[in-house]
Short mmCIF file of C-alpha atoms in Angstrom, two decimals:
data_model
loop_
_atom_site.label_atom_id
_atom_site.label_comp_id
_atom_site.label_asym_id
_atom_site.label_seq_id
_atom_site.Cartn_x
_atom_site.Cartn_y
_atom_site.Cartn_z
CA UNK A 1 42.48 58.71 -26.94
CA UNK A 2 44.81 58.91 -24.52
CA UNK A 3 45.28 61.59 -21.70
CA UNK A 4 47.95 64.32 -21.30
CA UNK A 5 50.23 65.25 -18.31
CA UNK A 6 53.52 66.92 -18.47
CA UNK A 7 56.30 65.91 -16.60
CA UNK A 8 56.04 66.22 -12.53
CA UNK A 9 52.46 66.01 -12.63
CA UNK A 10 50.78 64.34 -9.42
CA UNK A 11 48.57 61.13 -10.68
CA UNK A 12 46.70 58.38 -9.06
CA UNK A 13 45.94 54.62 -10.28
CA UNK A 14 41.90 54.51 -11.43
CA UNK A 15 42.42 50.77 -12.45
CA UNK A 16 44.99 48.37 -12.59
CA UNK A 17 46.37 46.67 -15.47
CA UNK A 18 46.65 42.58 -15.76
CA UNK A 19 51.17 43.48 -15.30
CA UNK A 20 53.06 46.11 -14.79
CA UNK A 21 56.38 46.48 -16.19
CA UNK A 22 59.44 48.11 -14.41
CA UNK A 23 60.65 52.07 -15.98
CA UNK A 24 64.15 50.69 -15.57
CA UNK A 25 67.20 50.51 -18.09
CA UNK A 26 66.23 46.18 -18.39
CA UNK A 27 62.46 46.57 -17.89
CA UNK A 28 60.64 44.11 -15.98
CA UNK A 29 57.17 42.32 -15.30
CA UNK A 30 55.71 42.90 -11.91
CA UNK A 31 52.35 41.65 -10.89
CA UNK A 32 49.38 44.44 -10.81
CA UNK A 33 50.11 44.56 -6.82
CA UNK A 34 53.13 46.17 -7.11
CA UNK A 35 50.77 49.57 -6.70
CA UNK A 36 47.72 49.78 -4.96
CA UNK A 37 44.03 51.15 -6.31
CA UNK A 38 44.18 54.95 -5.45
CA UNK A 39 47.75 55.22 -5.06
CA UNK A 40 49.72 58.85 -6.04
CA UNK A 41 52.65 59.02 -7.99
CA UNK A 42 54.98 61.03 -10.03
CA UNK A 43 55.25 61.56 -13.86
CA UNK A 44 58.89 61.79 -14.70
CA UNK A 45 58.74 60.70 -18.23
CA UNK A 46 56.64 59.72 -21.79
CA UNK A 47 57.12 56.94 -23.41
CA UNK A 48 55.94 55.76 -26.79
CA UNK A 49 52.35 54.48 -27.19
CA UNK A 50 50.25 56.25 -24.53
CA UNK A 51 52.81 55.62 -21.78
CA UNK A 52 54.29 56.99 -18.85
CA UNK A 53 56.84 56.54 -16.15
CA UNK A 54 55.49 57.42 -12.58
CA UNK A 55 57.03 56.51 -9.60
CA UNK A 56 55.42 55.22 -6.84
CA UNK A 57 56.75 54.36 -3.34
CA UNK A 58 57.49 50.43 -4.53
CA UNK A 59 59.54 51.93 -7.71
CA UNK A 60 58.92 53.42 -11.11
CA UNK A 61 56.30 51.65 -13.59
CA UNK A 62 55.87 52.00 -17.10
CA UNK A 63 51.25 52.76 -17.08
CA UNK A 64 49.19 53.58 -20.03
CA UNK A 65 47.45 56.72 -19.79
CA UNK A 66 43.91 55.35 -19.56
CA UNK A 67 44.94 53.60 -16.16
CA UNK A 68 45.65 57.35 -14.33
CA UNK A 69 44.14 60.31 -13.49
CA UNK A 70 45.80 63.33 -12.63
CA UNK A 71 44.99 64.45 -8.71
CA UNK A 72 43.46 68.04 -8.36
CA UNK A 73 45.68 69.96 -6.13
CA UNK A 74 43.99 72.60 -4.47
CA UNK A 75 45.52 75.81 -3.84
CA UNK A 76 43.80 77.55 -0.54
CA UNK A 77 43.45 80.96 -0.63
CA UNK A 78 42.32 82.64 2.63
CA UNK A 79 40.11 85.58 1.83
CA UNK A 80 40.00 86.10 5.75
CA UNK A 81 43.88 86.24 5.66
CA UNK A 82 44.00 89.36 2.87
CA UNK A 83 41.27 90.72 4.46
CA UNK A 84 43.31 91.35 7.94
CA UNK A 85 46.59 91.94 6.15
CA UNK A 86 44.73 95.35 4.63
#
């Protein structure tokens, strides 16, 4: 089954597959180093087949879903700061 983001969503690598290919007009093969364990990117598009394009500081990449995780962004709310605001 494969996960679902929308586009702009924050995601990070959980595993790395045996290639990447390029999100570019001419795609291309990359080796799995391209992106690092861990690293954050970018959804900017769905492709076909459990896909996405995220882009990463070393370019775009074309991952299946199962290989990302979206990142938890946590919104801090100050209950001291509404507290001396009233």
């Amino acid at each position: 089954m494969s996960k679902e983001f929308t586009l702009g969503d924050r995601v990070r690598v959980v595993a790395l597959p045996a290639y990447l290919k390029t999100a570019e007009p001419i795609p291309m093969l990359r080796p799995p180093n391209a992106v690092s364990l861990g690293e954050e990117g970018t959804i900017f598009d769905r492709k076909p087949g459990g896909y996405w394009s995220v882009r990463f500081k070393k370019g775009a990449f074309l991952i299946e879903s199962h290989y990302i995780e979206p990142i938890q962004e946590t919104v801090e709310t100050s209950q001291e700061g509404t507290a001396e605001n009233e």
